[in-house]
mmCIF file of C-alpha atoms and ligand atoms in Angstrom:
data_model
loop_
_atom_site.group_PDB
_atom_site.id
_atom_site.type_symbol
_atom_site.label_atom_id
_atom_site.label_comp_id
_atom_site.label_asym_id
_atom_site.label_seq_id
_atom_site.Cartn_x
_atom_site.Cartn_y
_atom_site.Cartn_z
ATOM 1 C CA UNK J 1 190.988 99.358 110.631
ATOM 2 C CA UNK J 2 189.724 102.454 108.885
ATOM 3 C CA UNK J 3 186.282 102.759 109.460
ATOM 4 C CA UNK J 4 183.481 100.999 111.487
ATOM 5 C CA UNK J 5 180.372 101.162 109.266
ATOM 6 C CA UNK J 6 178.583 97.784 109.923
ATOM 7 C CA UNK J 7 179.193 94.362 111.318
ATOM 8 C CA UNK J 8 179.209 92.460 108.030
ATOM 9 C CA UNK J 9 182.525 94.072 106.953
ATOM 10 C CA UNK J 10 184.503 93.449 110.110
ATOM 11 C CA UNK J 11 186.492 90.328 109.863
ATOM 12 C CA UNK J 12 185.723 87.726 112.787
ATOM 13 C CA UNK J 13 189.264 88.172 113.786
ATOM 14 C CA UNK J 14 188.977 92.062 114.431
ATOM 15 C CA UNK J 15 185.584 91.447 116.147
ATOM 16 C CA UNK J 16 187.347 89.034 118.583
ATOM 17 C CA UNK J 17 190.203 91.275 119.009
ATOM 18 C CA UNK J 18 187.849 94.195 119.902
ATOM 19 C CA UNK J 19 185.984 92.253 122.516
ATOM 20 C CA UNK J 20 189.413 91.046 124.029
ATOM 21 C CA UNK J 21 190.491 94.569 124.043
ATOM 22 C CA UNK J 22 187.406 95.836 125.646
ATOM 23 C CA UNK J 23 187.544 93.183 128.219
ATOM 24 C CA UNK J 24 191.190 94.149 128.953
ATOM 25 C CA UNK J 25 190.536 97.764 129.532
ATOM 26 C CA UNK J 26 187.509 96.819 131.959
ATOM 27 C CA UNK J 27 189.890 94.519 133.749
ATOM 28 C CA UNK J 28 192.986 96.915 133.856
ATOM 29 C CA UNK J 29 191.361 100.420 134.216
ATOM 30 C CA UNK J 30 195.146 101.778 134.880
ATOM 31 C CA UNK J 31 196.612 100.263 131.786
ATOM 32 C CA UNK J 32 194.901 102.542 129.145
ATOM 33 C CA UNK J 33 196.771 103.794 126.307
ATOM 34 C CA UNK J 34 197.126 107.612 125.814
ATOM 35 C CA UNK J 35 196.411 109.514 122.414
ATOM 36 C CA UNK J 36 196.902 113.230 123.221
ATOM 37 C CA UNK J 37 197.469 114.574 119.820
ATOM 38 C CA UNK J 38 194.358 112.904 118.484
ATOM 39 C CA UNK J 39 190.751 114.258 118.461
ATOM 40 C CA UNK J 40 187.333 112.920 117.331
ATOM 41 C CA UNK J 41 183.920 114.644 116.544
ATOM 42 C CA UNK J 42 180.588 113.322 117.475
ATOM 43 C CA UNK J 43 177.734 114.345 115.151
ATOM 44 C CA UNK J 44 174.536 112.979 116.283
ATOM 45 C CA UNK J 45 171.356 113.583 114.150
ATOM 46 C CA UNK J 46 169.114 111.401 116.372
ATOM 47 C CA UNK J 47 168.829 111.395 120.143
ATOM 48 C CA UNK J 48 171.369 109.264 122.339
ATOM 49 C CA UNK J 49 172.498 108.950 125.874
ATOM 50 C CA UNK J 50 174.368 105.681 125.958
ATOM 51 C CA UNK J 51 176.005 105.762 122.618
ATOM 52 C CA UNK J 52 176.869 109.595 122.369
ATOM 53 C CA UNK J 53 178.121 109.743 126.098
ATOM 54 C CA UNK J 54 180.215 106.656 126.103
ATOM 55 C CA UNK J 55 182.025 107.460 123.097
ATOM 56 C CA UNK J 56 182.625 111.018 124.579
ATOM 57 C CA UNK J 57 184.034 109.468 127.869
ATOM 58 C CA UNK J 58 185.760 106.676 125.893
ATOM 59 C CA UNK J 59 187.709 109.523 123.912
ATOM 60 C CA UNK J 60 188.492 111.456 127.218
ATOM 61 C CA UNK J 61 189.817 108.016 128.909
ATOM 62 C CA UNK J 62 192.141 107.583 125.890
ATOM 63 C CA UNK J 63 193.070 111.424 126.132
ATOM 64 C CA UNK J 64 191.498 111.898 122.733
ATOM 65 C CA UNK J 65 190.046 115.384 122.544
ATOM 66 C CA UNK J 66 186.233 114.991 121.685
ATOM 67 C CA UNK J 67 184.299 117.489 119.933
ATOM 68 C CA UNK J 68 180.551 117.599 121.042
ATOM 69 C CA UNK J 69 178.522 119.122 118.289
ATOM 70 C CA UNK J 70 174.924 120.488 118.435
ATOM 71 C CA UNK J 71 173.574 120.441 114.802
ATOM 72 C CA UNK J 72 171.805 123.510 115.322
ATOM 73 C CA UNK J 73 174.802 125.600 116.147
ATOM 74 C CA UNK J 74 176.973 124.129 113.384
ATOM 75 C CA UNK J 75 177.423 125.453 109.997
ATOM 76 C CA UNK J 76 175.363 122.507 108.770
ATOM 77 C CA UNK J 77 172.520 124.955 109.855
ATOM 78 C CA UNK J 78 174.063 127.265 107.189
ATOM 79 C CA UNK J 79 173.557 124.791 104.414
ATOM 80 C CA UNK J 80 177.035 123.342 104.615
ATOM 81 C CA UNK J 81 176.959 119.609 103.698
ATOM 82 C CA UNK J 82 178.096 116.940 105.965
ATOM 83 C CA UNK J 83 180.720 115.931 103.516
ATOM 84 C CA UNK J 84 182.087 119.437 103.812
ATOM 85 C CA UNK J 85 181.935 119.494 107.575
ATOM 86 C CA UNK J 86 183.763 116.448 107.892
ATOM 87 C CA UNK J 87 186.543 117.586 105.470
ATOM 88 C CA UNK J 88 186.679 120.737 107.513
ATOM 89 C CA UNK J 89 187.251 118.667 110.609
ATOM 90 C CA UNK J 90 189.937 116.644 108.731
ATOM 91 C CA UNK J 91 191.621 119.901 107.808
ATOM 92 C CA UNK J 92 191.897 120.901 111.531
ATOM 93 C CA UNK J 93 193.382 117.360 112.079
ATOM 94 C CA UNK J 94 190.222 115.681 113.612
ATOM 95 C CA UNK J 95 191.048 111.931 112.976
ATOM 96 C CA UNK J 96 187.534 110.226 113.709
ATOM 97 C CA UNK J 97 183.990 111.161 113.049
ATOM 98 C CA UNK J 98 181.448 109.361 115.109
ATOM 99 C CA UNK J 99 177.999 109.874 113.419
ATOM 100 C CA UNK J 100 174.448 108.767 114.235
ATOM 101 C CA UNK J 101 171.859 109.295 111.460
ATOM 102 C CA UNK J 102 168.339 108.108 110.497
ATOM 103 C CA UNK J 103 169.282 107.163 107.084
ATOM 104 C CA UNK J 104 170.228 103.409 106.859
ATOM 105 C CA UNK J 105 173.182 103.984 104.614
ATOM 106 C CA UNK J 106 174.396 107.387 105.696
ATOM 107 C CA UNK J 107 177.723 106.371 106.921
ATOM 108 C CA UNK J 108 178.492 104.061 103.790
ATOM 109 C CA UNK J 109 177.560 107.049 101.423
ATOM 110 C CA UNK J 110 179.863 109.437 103.347
ATOM 111 C CA UNK J 111 182.683 106.889 103.281
ATOM 112 C CA UNK J 112 182.856 107.251 99.543
ATOM 113 C CA UNK J 113 183.090 111.020 99.744
ATOM 114 C CA UNK J 114 185.648 111.278 102.492
ATOM 115 C CA UNK J 115 187.424 107.975 102.124
ATOM 116 C CA UNK J 116 190.945 108.392 103.538
ATOM 117 C CA UNK J 117 190.653 111.994 105.077
ATOM 118 C CA UNK J 118 188.878 111.126 108.287
ATOM 119 C CA UNK J 119 187.823 107.565 109.888
ATOM 120 C CA UNK J 120 184.187 106.929 110.185
ATOM 121 C CA UNK J 121 182.400 105.155 113.090
ATOM 122 C CA UNK J 122 178.681 104.569 112.531
ATOM 123 C CA UNK J 123 176.831 105.152 116.133
ATOM 124 C CA UNK J 124 173.582 103.953 114.705
ATOM 125 C CA UNK J 125 172.105 104.359 111.154
ATOM 126 C CA UNK J 126 168.304 104.188 110.478
ATOM 127 C CA UNK J 127 166.886 100.871 111.128
ATOM 128 C CA UNK J 128 169.727 98.777 109.584
ATOM 129 C CA UNK J 129 173.004 98.985 111.585
ATOM 130 C CA UNK J 130 174.447 99.731 114.952
ATOM 131 C CA UNK J 131 177.793 98.057 114.999
ATOM 132 C CA UNK J 132 179.157 99.314 118.461
ATOM 133 C CA UNK J 133 176.144 98.257 120.053
ATOM 134 C CA UNK J 134 176.351 94.661 118.542
ATOM 135 C CA UNK J 135 179.993 94.314 119.674
ATOM 136 C CA UNK J 136 178.963 95.350 123.305
ATOM 137 C CA UNK J 137 176.337 92.998 123.177
ATOM 138 C CA UNK J 138 178.376 90.100 121.987
ATOM 139 C CA UNK J 139 180.831 91.011 124.834
ATOM 140 C CA UNK J 140 178.090 90.959 127.453
ATOM 141 C CA UNK J 141 176.905 87.327 126.251
ATOM 142 C CA UNK J 142 180.378 86.039 126.302
ATOM 143 C CA UNK J 143 180.875 87.239 129.823
ATOM 144 C CA UNK J 144 177.725 85.726 131.028
ATOM 145 C CA UNK J 145 177.797 82.423 128.957
ATOM 146 C CA UNK J 146 181.570 81.872 128.055
ATOM 147 C CA UNK J 147 180.991 81.290 124.538
ATOM 148 C CA UNK J 148 178.722 82.153 121.729
ATOM 149 C CA UNK J 149 177.753 78.462 120.873
ATOM 150 C CA UNK J 150 174.821 76.434 121.553
ATOM 151 C CA UNK J 151 172.757 79.324 122.887
ATOM 152 C CA UNK J 152 169.010 79.863 122.472
ATOM 153 C CA UNK J 153 168.355 83.531 121.760
ATOM 154 C CA UNK J 154 164.971 84.924 122.037
ATOM 155 C CA UNK J 155 164.287 88.286 120.549
ATOM 156 C CA UNK J 156 161.261 89.996 121.688
ATOM 157 C CA UNK J 157 159.321 93.012 119.984
ATOM 158 C CA UNK J 158 159.922 95.305 117.367
ATOM 159 C CA UNK J 159 162.572 93.702 115.308
ATOM 160 C CA UNK J 160 161.386 95.467 111.877
ATOM 161 C CA UNK J 161 162.695 98.998 113.112
ATOM 162 C CA UNK J 162 165.442 97.580 115.095
ATOM 163 C CA UNK J 163 169.134 98.353 114.046
ATOM 164 C CA UNK J 164 170.294 96.749 117.244
ATOM 165 C CA UNK J 165 168.428 93.390 116.559
ATOM 166 C CA UNK J 166 169.856 93.307 112.861
ATOM 167 C CA UNK J 167 173.273 93.820 113.922
ATOM 168 C CA UNK J 168 173.214 91.632 116.934
ATOM 169 C CA UNK J 169 171.829 88.735 114.780
ATOM 170 C CA UNK J 170 174.739 89.397 112.263
ATOM 171 C CA UNK J 171 177.442 89.236 114.892
ATOM 172 C CA UNK J 172 176.121 86.060 116.700
ATOM 173 C CA UNK J 173 175.865 84.256 113.306
ATOM 174 C CA UNK J 174 179.505 85.353 112.619
ATOM 175 C CA UNK J 175 180.880 84.323 116.028
ATOM 176 C CA UNK J 176 179.175 81.177 116.914
ATOM 177 C CA UNK J 177 176.284 78.576 116.619
ATOM 178 C CA UNK J 178 173.317 80.283 118.141
ATOM 179 C CA UNK J 179 169.701 79.653 117.445
ATOM 180 C CA UNK J 180 167.806 83.003 117.130
ATOM 181 C CA UNK J 181 164.063 83.096 117.920
ATOM 182 C CA UNK J 182 161.711 86.219 117.519
ATOM 183 C CA UNK J 183 158.205 86.742 119.116
ATOM 184 C CA UNK J 184 156.057 89.842 119.024
ATOM 185 C CA UNK J 185 153.113 91.411 117.325
ATOM 186 C CA UNK J 186 152.892 90.274 113.791
ATOM 187 C CA UNK J 187 153.521 93.735 112.215
ATOM 188 C CA UNK J 188 156.923 93.643 113.637
ATOM 189 C CA UNK J 189 158.151 90.147 112.706
ATOM 190 C CA UNK J 190 161.315 89.830 110.872
ATOM 191 C CA UNK J 191 160.777 89.579 107.031
ATOM 192 C CA UNK J 192 163.132 87.755 104.566
ATOM 193 C CA UNK J 193 165.519 87.057 107.323
ATOM 194 C CA UNK J 194 166.333 83.288 107.352
ATOM 195 C CA UNK J 195 168.667 83.633 110.478
ATOM 196 C CA UNK J 196 165.528 83.818 112.634
ATOM 197 C CA UNK J 197 162.828 81.621 113.501
ATOM 198 C CA UNK J 198 159.476 83.625 113.642
ATOM 199 C CA UNK J 199 157.358 82.142 116.555
ATOM 200 C CA UNK J 200 153.955 82.745 117.453
ATOM 201 C CA UNK J 201 153.699 81.502 121.180
ATOM 202 C CA UNK J 202 155.510 83.575 123.756
ATOM 203 C CA UNK J 203 155.589 80.809 126.225
ATOM 204 C CA UNK J 204 157.189 78.024 124.186
ATOM 205 C CA UNK J 205 159.460 80.403 122.568
ATOM 206 C CA UNK J 206 160.922 81.591 126.121
ATOM 207 C CA UNK J 207 161.138 78.009 127.199
ATOM 208 C CA UNK J 208 164.833 76.977 127.697
ATOM 209 C CA UNK J 209 166.081 80.445 126.376
ATOM 210 C CA UNK J 210 169.692 81.268 127.480
ATOM 211 C CA UNK J 211 169.532 84.823 126.424
ATOM 212 C CA UNK J 212 166.467 87.162 126.163
ATOM 213 C CA UNK J 213 166.836 90.437 124.271
ATOM 214 C CA UNK J 214 163.830 92.867 124.743
ATOM 215 C CA UNK J 215 163.638 95.554 122.139
ATOM 216 C CA UNK J 216 162.466 99.088 122.700
ATOM 217 C CA UNK J 217 159.065 100.245 121.144
ATOM 218 C CA UNK J 218 160.297 102.808 118.911
ATOM 219 C CA UNK J 219 157.278 105.197 118.835
ATOM 220 C CA UNK J 220 159.275 107.688 116.706
ATOM 221 C CA UNK J 221 159.727 105.306 113.888
ATOM 222 C CA UNK J 222 156.074 104.188 113.890
ATOM 223 C CA UNK J 223 153.745 105.432 111.285
ATOM 224 C CA UNK J 224 151.026 105.294 113.688
ATOM 225 C CA UNK J 225 151.743 105.291 117.503
ATOM 226 C CA UNK J 226 150.944 102.032 119.238
ATOM 227 C CA UNK J 227 148.661 101.723 122.245
ATOM 228 C CA UNK J 228 151.030 100.431 125.006
ATOM 229 C CA UNK J 229 148.549 100.188 127.875
ATOM 230 C CA UNK J 230 148.264 96.237 127.377
ATOM 231 C CA UNK J 231 151.486 95.649 125.777
ATOM 232 C CA UNK J 232 153.456 94.231 128.810
ATOM 233 C CA UNK J 233 150.320 91.644 129.412
ATOM 234 C CA UNK J 234 150.503 90.566 125.667
ATOM 235 C CA UNK J 235 153.891 90.634 124.557
ATOM 236 C CA UNK J 236 156.268 91.921 127.361
ATOM 237 C CA UNK J 237 158.829 90.201 129.582
ATOM 238 C CA UNK J 238 157.348 89.552 132.952
ATOM 239 C CA UNK J 239 158.660 87.826 136.045
ATOM 240 C CA UNK J 240 156.424 84.887 135.158
ATOM 241 C CA UNK J 241 157.532 84.599 131.567
ATOM 242 C CA UNK J 242 161.164 84.902 132.669
ATOM 243 C CA UNK J 243 160.853 81.815 134.639
ATOM 244 C CA UNK J 244 160.136 79.778 131.537
ATOM 245 C CA UNK J 245 163.580 80.371 130.424
ATOM 246 C CA UNK J 246 166.747 78.599 131.839
ATOM 247 C CA UNK J 247 167.455 79.604 135.351
ATOM 248 C CA UNK J 248 170.664 81.330 134.366
ATOM 249 C CA UNK J 249 169.159 83.059 131.345
ATOM 250 C CA UNK J 250 170.342 86.646 131.098
ATOM 251 C CA UNK J 251 167.931 89.546 130.115
ATOM 252 C CA UNK J 252 169.155 92.053 127.729
ATOM 253 C CA UNK J 253 167.816 95.520 126.387
ATOM 254 C CA UNK J 254 169.910 98.225 124.607
ATOM 255 C CA UNK J 255 167.981 100.896 126.390
ATOM 256 C CA UNK J 256 166.647 103.224 126.967
ATOM 257 C CA UNK J 257 163.796 101.082 128.350
ATOM 258 C CA UNK J 258 160.242 101.591 128.369
ATOM 259 C CA UNK J 259 159.550 100.396 131.973
ATOM 260 C CA UNK J 260 156.445 98.273 132.236
ATOM 261 C CA UNK J 261 155.793 98.175 128.463
ATOM 262 C CA UNK J 262 158.265 95.858 126.772
ATOM 263 C CA UNK J 263 159.739 94.939 130.010
ATOM 264 C CA UNK J 264 158.473 94.592 133.585
ATOM 265 C CA UNK J 265 160.433 97.054 135.921
ATOM 266 C CA UNK J 266 161.255 94.381 138.313
ATOM 267 C CA UNK J 267 162.636 92.210 135.302
ATOM 268 C CA UNK J 268 164.819 95.210 134.419
ATOM 269 C CA UNK J 269 166.062 95.429 137.946
ATOM 270 C CA UNK J 270 166.401 91.700 138.661
ATOM 271 C CA UNK J 271 169.742 89.585 139.146
ATOM 272 C CA UNK J 272 169.405 88.153 135.605
ATOM 273 C CA UNK J 273 169.254 91.561 134.004
ATOM 274 C CA UNK J 274 172.519 92.801 132.197
ATOM 275 C CA UNK J 275 171.187 96.008 131.142
ATOM 276 C CA UNK J 276 173.639 98.118 133.196
ATOM 277 C CA UNK J 277 176.254 95.711 132.380
ATOM 278 C CA UNK J 278 175.608 96.444 128.602
ATOM 279 C CA UNK J 279 176.083 100.319 129.316
ATOM 280 C CA UNK J 280 179.447 99.639 131.258
ATOM 281 C CA UNK J 281 180.726 97.242 128.494
ATOM 282 C CA UNK J 282 179.744 99.921 125.966
ATOM 283 C CA UNK J 283 182.117 102.541 127.396
ATOM 284 C CA UNK J 284 185.070 99.781 127.411
ATOM 285 C CA UNK J 285 184.154 98.788 123.884
ATOM 286 C CA UNK J 286 184.073 102.198 122.467
ATOM 287 C CA UNK J 287 187.486 102.697 124.104
ATOM 288 C CA UNK J 288 188.675 99.536 122.219
ATOM 289 C CA UNK J 289 187.253 100.814 118.904
ATOM 290 C CA UNK J 290 188.723 104.381 119.317
ATOM 291 C CA UNK J 291 192.062 102.937 120.092
ATOM 292 C CA UNK J 292 192.313 100.282 117.342
ATOM 293 C CA UNK J 293 191.248 102.965 114.899
ATOM 294 C CA UNK J 294 193.875 105.385 116.288
ATOM 295 C CA UNK J 295 196.707 102.567 116.142
ATOM 296 C CA UNK J 296 196.044 102.038 112.601
ATOM 297 C CA UNK J 297 195.813 105.689 111.491
HETATM 298 N N1 CP Z 301 171.427 101.627 122.930
HETATM 299 C C1 CP Z 301 171.404 102.854 122.447
HETATM 300 O O1 CP Z 301 171.850 103.102 121.331
HETATM 301 O O2 CP Z 301 171.112 103.924 123.404
HETATM 302 P P1 CP Z 301 171.065 105.375 122.952
HETATM 303 O O3 CP Z 301 170.112 105.752 122.060
HETATM 304 O O4 CP Z 301 170.861 106.080 124.225
HETATM 305 O O5 CP Z 301 172.435 105.708 122.463
#
């Protein structure tokens, strides 16, 4: 495996291997490989807590030296191109660049320019793709449900701007037999995506759900900010609505969460919530990704 750019281009075999490897590291925290001669650079053009810090921690757990960058203090601020920056990293022996950017195809375009010099990991690109999140989400669902088959997955909220949701639907369709449903305000409904059933009624949609995925309202991507005052009442996941799902349904959210907007605070904190487990799995999944890329370099 040279790069991780999107879920579409990762074989099912490799997806399963990454999930198994992440689970192994989670279960055997003292049996972690060590790559002390390797280094990786973290280049984030958009804000992040979970992805940035878990990749940083994953690298340090594997004894890979992480280079944290602040865009404003790199030579990108002196008109250097990202390609030239990555080639400079490669010339110093940096093995992997982990990149988040607002452009949907940023990593794909970079790959063509740097190809074999440095491995690329897409840490979230625009509204299209967030492969490490999809992998950790698939891992979380498997931990809770034991398989990816015969599951009713309900995705709530802003699908249109969500790279998380798109990558999740892709990975679930690759791995198992799931039925994916979406419910939320009409302006955010999935378009041209036959993998998802667009629903209108929040109550019937949640009925018998196995997995509920709440999406963050991404005010920063909206052309006009939406009024969130009544959102929870209209479209959010409340305790009462959660009762419509199966008793063992799990609640997921990629984070960061807007408490009492897309998800009620007591739901985010409840027993069925896997939100913190997703973050924990994120660390081990990113270790698995870095170790697998390093092994094959
Ligand atoms: N889920 C996710 O990508 O979170 P961050 O923006 O905090 O990395």
